[in-house]
Tab-separated table of C-alpha atoms in Angstrom:
chain	number	residue	atom	x	y	z
A	132	UNK	CA	78.825	88.703	183.904
A	133	UNK	CA	75.195	87.917	184.679
A	134	UNK	CA	73.368	85.766	182.188
A	135	UNK	CA	69.867	86.114	180.809
A	136	UNK	CA	67.325	86.138	183.614
A	137	UNK	CA	63.642	85.292	183.439
A	138	UNK	CA	60.772	85.637	185.864
A	139	UNK	CA	58.776	84.035	187.229
A	140	UNK	CA	60.248	80.540	187.244
A	141	UNK	CA	56.827	78.957	187.320
A	142	UNK	CA	53.420	80.400	186.540
A	143	UNK	CA	50.045	78.738	186.955
A	144	UNK	CA	47.025	80.281	185.299
A	145	UNK	CA	43.530	79.212	184.410
A	146	UNK	CA	42.095	79.104	180.914
A	147	UNK	CA	41.044	82.538	179.663
A	148	UNK	CA	43.410	84.488	181.929
A	149	UNK	CA	46.411	86.522	180.829
A	150	UNK	CA	50.037	85.689	181.556
A	151	UNK	CA	53.001	88.062	181.623
A	152	UNK	CA	56.539	86.713	181.412
A	153	UNK	CA	59.645	88.839	181.847
A	154	UNK	CA	63.185	88.661	180.523
A	155	UNK	CA	66.346	90.633	181.205
A	156	UNK	CA	69.087	90.235	178.602
A	157	UNK	CA	72.806	90.057	179.163
A	158	UNK	CA	74.169	93.537	179.775
A	159	UNK	CA	74.952	95.195	176.465
A	160	UNK	CA	72.779	92.891	174.377
A	161	UNK	CA	70.123	94.714	172.381
A	162	UNK	CA	68.221	91.789	170.841
A	163	UNK	CA	65.769	89.622	172.738
A	164	UNK	CA	64.123	86.494	171.386
A	165	UNK	CA	61.255	84.405	172.745
A	166	UNK	CA	60.786	80.692	172.090
A	167	UNK	CA	58.140	78.200	173.153
A	168	UNK	CA	58.937	74.587	174.030
A	169	UNK	CA	55.680	72.704	174.247
A	170	UNK	CA	55.502	68.971	174.823
A	171	UNK	CA	55.637	67.172	171.508
A	172	UNK	CA	56.145	70.344	169.466
A	173	UNK	CA	59.789	71.081	170.072
A	174	UNK	CA	61.344	74.520	170.326
A	175	UNK	CA	59.564	77.120	168.225
A	176	UNK	CA	60.452	80.753	167.577
A	177	UNK	CA	57.902	83.246	168.885
A	178	UNK	CA	59.201	86.823	168.679
A	179	UNK	CA	62.343	88.875	168.101
A	180	UNK	CA	62.831	92.383	169.480
A	181	UNK	CA	65.729	94.642	168.668
A	182	UNK	CA	66.231	98.257	169.758
A	183	UNK	CA	62.681	98.402	171.075
A	184	UNK	CA	61.000	97.201	167.880
A	185	UNK	CA	59.396	93.890	166.955
A	186	UNK	CA	61.545	92.623	164.077
A	187	UNK	CA	60.174	89.161	163.387
A	188	UNK	CA	57.335	86.960	164.526
A	189	UNK	CA	56.791	83.228	164.425
A	190	UNK	CA	53.639	81.390	163.454
A	191	UNK	CA	51.642	82.209	166.587
A	192	UNK	CA	48.242	83.904	166.998
A	193	UNK	CA	48.015	87.626	167.875
A	194	UNK	CA	47.164	86.854	171.486
A	195	UNK	CA	50.897	86.263	171.867
A	196	UNK	CA	52.455	89.705	172.062
A	197	UNK	CA	55.235	91.507	173.776
A	198	UNK	CA	57.410	94.527	173.988
A	199	UNK	CA	60.961	95.620	174.639
A	200	UNK	CA	61.720	98.406	177.047
A	201	UNK	CA	64.383	101.154	176.726
A	202	UNK	CA	66.703	99.119	178.996
A	203	UNK	CA	66.303	96.201	176.503
A	204	UNK	CA	64.389	93.999	178.922
A	205	UNK	CA	61.297	92.395	177.475
A	206	UNK	CA	57.838	91.171	178.349
A	207	UNK	CA	55.858	88.408	176.693
A	208	UNK	CA	52.100	88.607	177.138
A	209	UNK	CA	49.757	85.755	176.384
A	210	UNK	CA	46.081	86.681	176.397
A	211	UNK	CA	43.045	84.412	176.577
A	212	UNK	CA	45.140	81.481	177.729
A	213	UNK	CA	44.372	78.060	176.306
A	214	UNK	CA	45.376	74.683	177.696
A	215	UNK	CA	47.817	74.153	174.826
A	216	UNK	CA	49.742	77.276	175.849
A	217	UNK	CA	51.218	75.209	178.676
A	218	UNK	CA	54.920	75.110	177.866
A	219	UNK	CA	58.402	76.214	178.799
A	220	UNK	CA	58.989	79.741	177.499
A	221	UNK	CA	62.616	80.542	176.842
A	222	UNK	CA	64.108	83.961	176.324
A	223	UNK	CA	67.436	84.552	174.599
A	224	UNK	CA	69.565	87.599	173.972
A	225	UNK	CA	72.305	88.441	171.525
A	226	UNK	CA	74.605	91.242	170.495
A	227	UNK	CA	74.849	92.306	166.876
A	228	UNK	CA	72.919	89.283	165.646
A	229	UNK	CA	75.489	86.783	166.826
A	230	UNK	CA	75.251	83.845	169.211
A	231	UNK	CA	72.019	83.633	171.173
A	232	UNK	CA	72.286	83.026	174.919
A	233	UNK	CA	69.285	81.528	176.680
A	234	UNK	CA	67.754	82.118	180.082
A	235	UNK	CA	66.481	79.425	182.448
A	236	UNK	CA	62.899	79.687	181.200
A	237	UNK	CA	59.438	80.215	182.652
A	238	UNK	CA	57.267	77.150	182.939
A	239	UNK	CA	53.655	78.153	182.273
A	240	UNK	CA	50.875	75.787	183.267
A	241	UNK	CA	47.328	76.511	182.160
A	242	UNK	CA	44.585	74.615	183.985
B	299	UNK	CA	60.872	76.387	155.417
B	300	UNK	CA	64.236	75.061	156.411
B	301	UNK	CA	64.350	71.516	157.762
B	302	UNK	CA	66.711	70.537	160.567
B	303	UNK	CA	67.116	66.842	161.221
B	304	UNK	CA	69.078	65.376	164.091
B	305	UNK	CA	70.226	61.812	164.484
B	306	UNK	CA	70.059	59.568	166.316
B	307	UNK	CA	66.934	60.568	168.274
B	308	UNK	CA	68.075	58.533	171.269
B	309	UNK	CA	71.495	57.335	172.335
B	310	UNK	CA	72.471	55.242	175.343
B	311	UNK	CA	76.139	54.956	176.306
B	312	UNK	CA	78.295	53.575	179.045
B	313	UNK	CA	80.449	56.071	180.873
B	314	UNK	CA	83.726	56.528	179.050
B	315	UNK	CA	82.372	55.851	175.568
B	316	UNK	CA	82.594	58.280	172.643
B	317	UNK	CA	79.693	59.433	170.511
B	318	UNK	CA	78.868	61.441	167.416
B	319	UNK	CA	75.643	63.394	166.993
B	320	UNK	CA	74.600	64.598	163.560
B	321	UNK	CA	72.602	67.595	162.352
B	322	UNK	CA	71.498	67.917	158.722
B	323	UNK	CA	69.920	71.089	157.392
B	324	UNK	CA	68.163	71.711	154.126
B	325	UNK	CA	69.281	75.223	153.190
B	326	UNK	CA	72.183	77.654	153.513
B	327	UNK	CA	72.558	79.096	156.993
B	328	UNK	CA	74.093	82.140	158.637
B	329	UNK	CA	74.451	80.589	162.037
B	330	UNK	CA	74.522	77.152	163.623
B	331	UNK	CA	74.547	76.544	167.347
B	332	UNK	CA	74.702	73.384	169.451
B	333	UNK	CA	73.005	73.350	172.853
B	334	UNK	CA	72.709	70.980	175.778
B	335	UNK	CA	69.389	71.189	177.594
B	336	UNK	CA	69.767	70.368	181.263
B	337	UNK	CA	67.089	68.555	183.294
B	338	UNK	CA	65.681	71.919	184.440
B	339	UNK	CA	65.153	73.064	180.879
B	340	UNK	CA	67.929	75.589	180.431
B	341	UNK	CA	69.736	75.590	177.111
B	342	UNK	CA	73.475	75.656	177.622
B	343	UNK	CA	75.520	76.989	174.727
B	344	UNK	CA	78.065	74.485	173.482
B	345	UNK	CA	79.213	75.869	170.143
B	346	UNK	CA	78.527	78.700	167.721
B	347	UNK	CA	79.811	77.088	164.554
B	348	UNK	CA	78.455	78.191	161.152
B	349	UNK	CA	81.480	76.527	159.570
B	350	UNK	CA	84.745	74.852	160.485
B	351	UNK	CA	85.818	72.940	163.580
B	352	UNK	CA	85.944	73.941	167.231
B	353	UNK	CA	86.933	72.110	170.383
B	354	UNK	CA	86.092	72.699	174.008
B	355	UNK	CA	87.447	70.090	176.379
B	356	UNK	CA	85.857	66.714	175.670
B	357	UNK	CA	83.489	68.237	173.142
B	358	UNK	CA	84.189	69.225	169.579
B	359	UNK	CA	82.054	70.197	166.618
B	360	UNK	CA	82.474	70.367	162.876
B	361	UNK	CA	80.188	72.088	160.393
B	362	UNK	CA	80.528	71.502	156.657
B	363	UNK	CA	78.327	74.304	155.365
B	364	UNK	CA	78.675	73.335	151.704
B	365	UNK	CA	77.309	69.879	152.465
B	366	UNK	CA	74.765	71.159	154.995
B	367	UNK	CA	75.619	69.148	158.052
B	368	UNK	CA	77.221	69.499	161.441
B	369	UNK	CA	78.631	66.923	163.830
B	370	UNK	CA	79.010	67.089	167.604
B	371	UNK	CA	81.594	64.755	169.122
B	372	UNK	CA	81.545	63.804	172.776
B	373	UNK	CA	84.570	61.895	174.007
B	374	UNK	CA	84.987	59.971	177.276
B	375	UNK	CA	81.351	60.585	178.141
B	376	UNK	CA	80.303	61.199	181.740
B	377	UNK	CA	76.938	60.773	183.439
B	378	UNK	CA	76.657	64.563	183.601
B	379	UNK	CA	76.611	64.635	179.794
B	380	UNK	CA	73.128	63.119	179.884
B	381	UNK	CA	70.354	65.292	178.537
B	382	UNK	CA	69.039	66.495	175.216
B	383	UNK	CA	71.355	67.994	172.609
B	384	UNK	CA	69.863	70.437	170.135
B	385	UNK	CA	71.174	71.786	166.899
B	386	UNK	CA	69.699	75.127	165.788
B	387	UNK	CA	70.248	77.089	162.609
B	388	UNK	CA	69.508	80.575	161.370
B	389	UNK	CA	68.511	80.753	157.750
B	390	UNK	CA	70.504	83.014	155.417
B	391	UNK	CA	68.631	86.235	154.742
B	392	UNK	CA	68.685	87.735	158.206
B	393	UNK	CA	65.502	86.236	159.602
B	394	UNK	CA	67.294	86.026	162.978
B	395	UNK	CA	65.125	83.217	164.287
B	396	UNK	CA	66.754	79.951	165.257
B	397	UNK	CA	65.130	76.833	163.825
B	398	UNK	CA	65.711	73.869	166.107
B	399	UNK	CA	66.008	70.201	165.368
B	400	UNK	CA	64.073	67.751	167.504
B	401	UNK	CA	67.142	66.889	169.524
B	402	UNK	CA	69.139	63.826	170.477
B	403	UNK	CA	68.396	62.439	173.915
B	404	UNK	CA	71.645	61.129	175.393
B	405	UNK	CA	71.732	58.844	178.406
B	406	UNK	CA	75.114	57.999	179.893
B	407	UNK	CA	75.014	55.118	182.356
B	408	UNK	CA	77.629	54.652	185.092
């Protein structure tokens, strides 16, 4: 069984640009979660999508947004990038609100 | 919001030693997971353990929900056990988000 996949592995952007990160959940999982792991700030919850709808949102500005597609894959968009957005972005998926399984992450660097 | 505290923050062991990592949480939880973060950043699931005791090889975990803590035991540690161990909880009430502790950084020396 394939795990959660994320792309790209690394992403380098300049301040003010937009970044798009992608996540494919484990087959059969309907919930997708996004977390940010920034240096010194630990792992913080960003967004939760279930059945195509945004269900919960962490304490992040509106320039962090996303969506979930009919095949349950998900995109995270970060607009107007700032230097402090540099972080490892982790996606997780779960079935029926049980254990969350994490992908390998996308490392975003903003210069 | 819920507080998740992990101790110790850093732990250095010799190969073969045993260790206990602790996670305290401040409120009732639906879900508690232990993870090992590898050097490349991926979070590896170790246990889904909202209550009770589970074992998987050299690792075991116990959660005492009524007293709001969980313990992760690592026996006969190996150098490959090195990394950061995170405890994460989901608050009761269906918020679905995992709240992570700051982690315990484990270094196992040969």
